[in-house]
Amino acid sequence: MICPFCRNDDSRVVDSRPADEGTLIRRRRECTGCGRRFTTSETSVLLIIKRSGATEPFSREKVIAGVRKACQGRPVDDDDLALLSQRVEESLRADGQAEVEAQEVGMAILAPLRELDEVAYLRYASVYRNFASLEDFEGEIALLRAAPSNKQSSNQYSTTSSTNNSQTLSSSSK
Ligand SMILES: [Zn+2]
């Protein structure tokens, strides 16, 4: 690791500690040249296998770019998108695999996007899951109605009974 101050390529580790619930290691290093200290972080690379078979590192930015269009005109801001991409990464890493198919990333986006905004979710799902007819939309909307996500259920109770989704998630900070 090259020292950011003097470009010396040797340093010694003076402290190591896990962060982010163990998915990250931070190391405090001291340059053997100039003696200054700096911090590095080490995380396992989550590889995405594209349809072509090529791999690339998971990117939160790409997740955001993928859903941004579906969120156009909706009350969704950059913080919401940043949090969504973080949740997508966490859910993919929680599966404990070092490599995941690009398709799984799309799947992992669906649940948090639905909680964020149901219209954006519907737009995204229609493209991602290739809705081909009005029936596809109707089916998905029926599902949304049957089990409204937490955020939406507070201001539009439907007559259908859904039992398990009222108070389980921590409330959004908005
Ligand atoms: Zn140095």
PDB file of C-alpha atoms and ligand atoms in Angstrom:
ATOM      1  CA  MET A   1       0.000   0.000   0.000  1.00  0.00           C
ATOM      2  CA  ILE A   2       1.552   3.264  -1.118  1.00  0.00           C
ATOM      3  CA  CYS A   3       1.749   6.058   1.439  1.00  0.00           C
ATOM      4  CA  PRO A   4      -0.613   8.849   0.359  1.00  0.00           C
ATOM      5  CA  PHE A   5       1.780  11.442   1.764  1.00  0.00           C
ATOM      6  CA  CYS A   6       5.168  10.457   0.390  1.00  0.00           C
ATOM      7  CA  ARG A   7       4.406   7.604  -2.039  1.00  0.00           C
ATOM      8  CA  ASN A   8       6.656   5.225  -0.125  1.00  0.00           C
ATOM      9  CA  ASP A   9       5.446   1.700  -0.745  1.00  0.00           C
ATOM     10  CA  ASP A  10       6.056   0.231   2.675  1.00  0.00           C
ATOM     11  CA  SER A  11       3.969   0.646   5.781  1.00  0.00           C
ATOM     12  CA  ARG A  12       3.223  -1.283   8.914  1.00  0.00           C
ATOM     13  CA  VAL A  13      -0.184  -2.006  10.388  1.00  0.00           C
ATOM     14  CA  VAL A  14      -0.632  -0.430  13.802  1.00  0.00           C
ATOM     15  CA  ASP A  15      -4.292  -1.313  14.321  1.00  0.00           C
ATOM     16  CA  SER A  16      -6.968  -3.452  12.655  1.00  0.00           C
ATOM     17  CA  ARG A  17     -10.619  -3.430  13.444  1.00  0.00           C
ATOM     18  CA  PRO A  18     -13.747  -4.786  11.841  1.00  0.00           C
ATOM     19  CA  ALA A  19     -16.439  -2.348  10.763  1.00  0.00           C
ATOM     20  CA  ASP A  20     -19.859  -2.541   9.151  1.00  0.00           C
ATOM     21  CA  GLU A  21     -20.788  -5.679  11.042  1.00  0.00           C
ATOM     22  CA  GLY A  22     -17.671  -7.517  10.012  1.00  0.00           C
ATOM     23  CA  THR A  23     -17.969  -7.015   6.262  1.00  0.00           C
ATOM     24  CA  LEU A  24     -15.158  -4.500   6.362  1.00  0.00           C
ATOM     25  CA  ILE A  25     -11.746  -4.330   8.012  1.00  0.00           C
ATOM     26  CA  ARG A  26     -10.141  -0.979   8.699  1.00  0.00           C
ATOM     27  CA  ARG A  27      -6.402  -0.859   9.175  1.00  0.00           C
ATOM     28  CA  ARG A  28      -4.436   1.999  10.620  1.00  0.00           C
ATOM     29  CA  ARG A  29      -1.041   2.052   8.967  1.00  0.00           C
ATOM     30  CA  GLU A  30       2.164   3.886   9.598  1.00  0.00           C
ATOM     31  CA  CYS A  31       4.464   4.705   6.710  1.00  0.00           C
ATOM     32  CA  THR A  32       8.006   3.399   7.262  1.00  0.00           C
ATOM     33  CA  GLY A  33       9.333   6.305   5.207  1.00  0.00           C
ATOM     34  CA  CYS A  34       7.746   9.464   6.575  1.00  0.00           C
ATOM     35  CA  GLY A  35       6.167   8.015   9.710  1.00  0.00           C
ATOM     36  CA  ARG A  36       2.730   9.470   8.987  1.00  0.00           C
ATOM     37  CA  ARG A  37      -0.388   7.426   9.546  1.00  0.00           C
ATOM     38  CA  PHE A  38      -3.256   6.641   7.243  1.00  0.00           C
ATOM     39  CA  THR A  39      -6.200   4.263   7.182  1.00  0.00           C
ATOM     40  CA  THR A  40      -7.083   1.609   4.668  1.00  0.00           C
ATOM     41  CA  SER A  41     -10.224  -0.430   4.448  1.00  0.00           C
ATOM     42  CA  GLU A  42     -10.530  -3.914   3.121  1.00  0.00           C
ATOM     43  CA  THR A  43     -13.719  -5.564   1.959  1.00  0.00           C
ATOM     44  CA  SER A  44     -14.423  -8.688  -0.022  1.00  0.00           C
ATOM     45  CA  VAL A  45     -15.228  -7.983  -3.644  1.00  0.00           C
ATOM     46  CA  LEU A  46     -18.757  -8.869  -4.648  1.00  0.00           C
ATOM     47  CA  LEU A  47     -18.596  -9.917  -8.281  1.00  0.00           C
ATOM     48  CA  ILE A  48     -21.519  -9.626 -10.643  1.00  0.00           C
ATOM     49  CA  ILE A  49     -21.700 -12.148 -13.460  1.00  0.00           C
ATOM     50  CA  LYS A  50     -23.162 -10.495 -16.500  1.00  0.00           C
ATOM     51  CA  ARG A  51     -25.242 -12.261 -19.089  1.00  0.00           C
ATOM     52  CA  SER A  52     -22.238 -12.342 -21.391  1.00  0.00           C
ATOM     53  CA  GLY A  53     -20.354 -14.293 -18.750  1.00  0.00           C
ATOM     54  CA  ALA A  54     -18.039 -11.399 -17.994  1.00  0.00           C
ATOM     55  CA  THR A  55     -17.732 -10.274 -14.385  1.00  0.00           C
ATOM     56  CA  GLU A  56     -17.521  -6.856 -12.831  1.00  0.00           C
ATOM     57  CA  PRO A  57     -17.469  -5.609  -9.231  1.00  0.00           C
ATOM     58  CA  PHE A  58     -20.847  -4.771  -7.728  1.00  0.00           C
ATOM     59  CA  SER A  59     -21.535  -1.060  -7.980  1.00  0.00           C
ATOM     60  CA  ARG A  60     -24.076   0.866  -5.925  1.00  0.00           C
ATOM     61  CA  GLU A  61     -23.921   3.576  -8.565  1.00  0.00           C
ATOM     62  CA  LYS A  62     -25.149   1.129 -11.180  1.00  0.00           C
ATOM     63  CA  VAL A  63     -28.060   0.101  -8.980  1.00  0.00           C
ATOM     64  CA  ILE A  64     -28.993   3.757  -8.580  1.00  0.00           C
ATOM     65  CA  ALA A  65     -28.658   4.395 -12.306  1.00  0.00           C
ATOM     66  CA  GLY A  66     -30.910   1.410 -12.927  1.00  0.00           C
ATOM     67  CA  VAL A  67     -33.764   2.604 -10.749  1.00  0.00           C
ATOM     68  CA  ARG A  68     -33.439   6.350 -11.190  1.00  0.00           C
ATOM     69  CA  LYS A  69     -35.507   6.365 -14.351  1.00  0.00           C
ATOM     70  CA  ALA A  70     -38.329   4.454 -12.699  1.00  0.00           C
ATOM     71  CA  CYS A  71     -38.324   7.072  -9.932  1.00  0.00           C
ATOM     72  CA  GLN A  72     -38.719  10.057 -12.244  1.00  0.00           C
ATOM     73  CA  GLY A  73     -41.331  12.474 -10.961  1.00  0.00           C
ATOM     74  CA  ARG A  74     -41.746  10.488  -7.764  1.00  0.00           C
ATOM     75  CA  PRO A  75     -40.994  11.779  -4.254  1.00  0.00           C
ATOM     76  CA  VAL A  76     -37.693   9.924  -4.113  1.00  0.00           C
ATOM     77  CA  ASP A  77     -34.456  11.782  -3.454  1.00  0.00           C
ATOM     78  CA  ASP A  78     -30.774  10.924  -3.714  1.00  0.00           C
ATOM     79  CA  ASP A  79     -30.613   9.843  -0.075  1.00  0.00           C
ATOM     80  CA  ASP A  80     -33.437   7.384  -0.671  1.00  0.00           C
ATOM     81  CA  LEU A  81     -31.592   5.970  -3.666  1.00  0.00           C
ATOM     82  CA  ALA A  82     -28.314   5.733  -1.761  1.00  0.00           C
ATOM     83  CA  LEU A  83     -30.062   3.846   1.025  1.00  0.00           C
ATOM     84  CA  LEU A  84     -31.776   1.579  -1.468  1.00  0.00           C
ATOM     85  CA  SER A  85     -28.481   0.673  -3.141  1.00  0.00           C
ATOM     86  CA  GLN A  86     -26.967  -0.011   0.279  1.00  0.00           C
ATOM     87  CA  ARG A  87     -29.814  -2.346   1.136  1.00  0.00           C
ATOM     88  CA  VAL A  88     -29.422  -4.138  -2.187  1.00  0.00           C
ATOM     89  CA  GLU A  89     -25.733  -4.681  -1.509  1.00  0.00           C
ATOM     90  CA  GLU A  90     -26.417  -5.865   2.031  1.00  0.00           C
ATOM     91  CA  SER A  91     -29.037  -8.352   0.901  1.00  0.00           C
ATOM     92  CA  LEU A  92     -26.728  -9.735  -1.795  1.00  0.00           C
ATOM     93  CA  ARG A  93     -23.834 -10.037   0.641  1.00  0.00           C
ATOM     94  CA  ALA A  94     -26.102 -11.622   3.225  1.00  0.00           C
ATOM     95  CA  ASP A  95     -26.491 -14.597   0.893  1.00  0.00           C
ATOM     96  CA  GLY A  96     -22.834 -15.278   1.515  1.00  0.00           C
ATOM     97  CA  GLN A  97     -21.827 -15.646  -2.092  1.00  0.00           C
ATOM     98  CA  ALA A  98     -18.824 -13.969  -3.605  1.00  0.00           C
ATOM     99  CA  GLU A  99     -20.363 -13.922  -7.076  1.00  0.00           C
ATOM    100  CA  VAL A 100     -23.960 -13.323  -8.086  1.00  0.00           C
ATOM    101  CA  GLU A 101     -25.765 -13.231 -11.407  1.00  0.00           C
ATOM    102  CA  ALA A 102     -26.764  -9.815 -12.696  1.00  0.00           C
ATOM    103  CA  GLN A 103     -30.337 -11.065 -12.610  1.00  0.00           C
ATOM    104  CA  GLU A 104     -30.159 -11.522  -8.843  1.00  0.00           C
ATOM    105  CA  VAL A 105     -29.235  -7.886  -8.476  1.00  0.00           C
ATOM    106  CA  GLY A 106     -32.443  -6.970 -10.266  1.00  0.00           C
ATOM    107  CA  MET A 107     -34.388  -9.266  -7.970  1.00  0.00           C
ATOM    108  CA  ALA A 108     -32.739  -7.765  -4.896  1.00  0.00           C
ATOM    109  CA  ILE A 109     -33.840  -4.305  -6.012  1.00  0.00           C
ATOM    110  CA  LEU A 110     -37.542  -5.161  -6.118  1.00  0.00           C
ATOM    111  CA  ALA A 111     -38.335  -5.402  -2.395  1.00  0.00           C
ATOM    112  CA  PRO A 112     -36.626  -2.211  -1.186  1.00  0.00           C
ATOM    113  CA  LEU A 113     -37.899  -0.283  -4.206  1.00  0.00           C
ATOM    114  CA  ARG A 114     -41.420  -1.363  -3.436  1.00  0.00           C
ATOM    115  CA  GLU A 115     -41.080  -0.062   0.100  1.00  0.00           C
ATOM    116  CA  LEU A 116     -39.700   3.173  -1.220  1.00  0.00           C
ATOM    117  CA  ASP A 117     -42.341   3.930  -3.832  1.00  0.00           C
ATOM    118  CA  GLU A 118     -44.951   1.635  -5.256  1.00  0.00           C
ATOM    119  CA  VAL A 119     -45.324   3.487  -8.532  1.00  0.00           C
ATOM    120  CA  ALA A 120     -41.578   3.401  -9.145  1.00  0.00           C
ATOM    121  CA  TYR A 121     -41.639  -0.249  -8.211  1.00  0.00           C
ATOM    122  CA  LEU A 122     -44.380  -0.968 -10.707  1.00  0.00           C
ATOM    123  CA  ARG A 123     -42.505   0.845 -13.452  1.00  0.00           C
ATOM    124  CA  TYR A 124     -39.292  -0.971 -12.663  1.00  0.00           C
ATOM    125  CA  ALA A 125     -40.973  -4.357 -12.361  1.00  0.00           C
ATOM    126  CA  SER A 126     -42.788  -3.889 -15.643  1.00  0.00           C
ATOM    127  CA  VAL A 127     -39.512  -3.476 -17.468  1.00  0.00           C
ATOM    128  CA  TYR A 128     -37.460  -5.875 -15.427  1.00  0.00           C
ATOM    129  CA  ARG A 129     -39.996  -8.646 -15.504  1.00  0.00           C
ATOM    130  CA  ASN A 130     -41.143  -7.976 -19.034  1.00  0.00           C
ATOM    131  CA  PHE A 131     -44.771  -7.154 -18.444  1.00  0.00           C
ATOM    132  CA  ALA A 132     -46.404  -7.775 -21.792  1.00  0.00           C
ATOM    133  CA  SER A 133     -50.048  -6.996 -21.194  1.00  0.00           C
ATOM    134  CA  LEU A 134     -52.493  -5.089 -19.047  1.00  0.00           C
ATOM    135  CA  GLU A 135     -53.182  -8.333 -17.229  1.00  0.00           C
ATOM    136  CA  ASP A 136     -49.581  -8.399 -16.039  1.00  0.00           C
ATOM    137  CA  PHE A 137     -50.019  -4.945 -14.535  1.00  0.00           C
ATOM    138  CA  GLU A 138     -53.377  -5.861 -13.055  1.00  0.00           C
ATOM    139  CA  GLY A 139     -51.914  -8.946 -11.472  1.00  0.00           C
ATOM    140  CA  GLU A 140     -49.061  -7.004  -9.925  1.00  0.00           C
ATOM    141  CA  ILE A 141     -51.346  -4.241  -8.702  1.00  0.00           C
ATOM    142  CA  ALA A 142     -53.621  -6.837  -7.146  1.00  0.00           C
ATOM    143  CA  LEU A 143     -50.612  -8.200  -5.287  1.00  0.00           C
ATOM    144  CA  LEU A 144     -49.652  -4.718  -4.112  1.00  0.00           C
ATOM    145  CA  ARG A 145     -53.191  -4.123  -2.888  1.00  0.00           C
ATOM    146  CA  ALA A 146     -53.318  -7.445  -1.110  1.00  0.00           C
ATOM    147  CA  ALA A 147     -50.144  -6.736   0.838  1.00  0.00           C
ATOM    148  CA  PRO A 148     -49.420  -3.033   0.946  1.00  0.00           C
ATOM    149  CA  SER A 149     -45.910  -2.130   1.945  1.00  0.00           C
ATOM    150  CA  ASN A 150     -45.424  -0.441   5.309  1.00  0.00           C
ATOM    151  CA  LYS A 151     -44.948   3.036   4.071  1.00  0.00           C
ATOM    152  CA  GLN A 152     -48.032   3.080   1.906  1.00  0.00           C
ATOM    153  CA  SER A 153     -50.292   1.265   4.322  1.00  0.00           C
ATOM    154  CA  SER A 154     -50.248   4.201   6.700  1.00  0.00           C
ATOM    155  CA  ASN A 155     -52.125   6.457   4.336  1.00  0.00           C
ATOM    156  CA  GLN A 156     -54.206   4.114   2.260  1.00  0.00           C
ATOM    157  CA  TYR A 157     -55.687   1.244   4.131  1.00  0.00           C
ATOM    158  CA  SER A 158     -57.428  -1.127   1.842  1.00  0.00           C
ATOM    159  CA  THR A 159     -60.166  -3.432   2.869  1.00  0.00           C
ATOM    160  CA  THR A 160     -58.077  -6.519   2.382  1.00  0.00           C
ATOM    161  CA  SER A 161     -56.638  -7.806   5.575  1.00  0.00           C
ATOM    162  CA  SER A 162     -52.902  -8.062   5.800  1.00  0.00           C
ATOM    163  CA  THR A 163     -51.639  -9.140   9.127  1.00  0.00           C
ATOM    164  CA  ASN A 164     -47.914  -9.212   9.191  1.00  0.00           C
ATOM    165  CA  ASN A 165     -46.664  -5.960   7.813  1.00  0.00           C
ATOM    166  CA  SER A 166     -47.778  -3.194  10.108  1.00  0.00           C
ATOM    167  CA  GLN A 167     -45.158  -2.731  12.749  1.00  0.00           C
ATOM    168  CA  THR A 168     -42.363  -5.063  11.877  1.00  0.00           C
ATOM    169  CA  LEU A 169     -39.962  -2.770  10.090  1.00  0.00           C
ATOM    170  CA  SER A 170     -38.325   0.151  11.749  1.00  0.00           C
ATOM    171  CA  SER A 171     -40.097   3.275  10.724  1.00  0.00           C
ATOM    172  CA  SER A 172     -38.581   5.321   7.975  1.00  0.00           C
ATOM    173  CA  SER A 173     -36.800   8.399   9.148  1.00  0.00           C
ATOM    174  CA  LYS A 174     -38.747  10.737   6.949  1.00  0.00           C
TER     175      LYS A 174
HETATM  176 ZN    ZN B   1       5.030   8.206   3.843  1.00  0.00          ZN
END
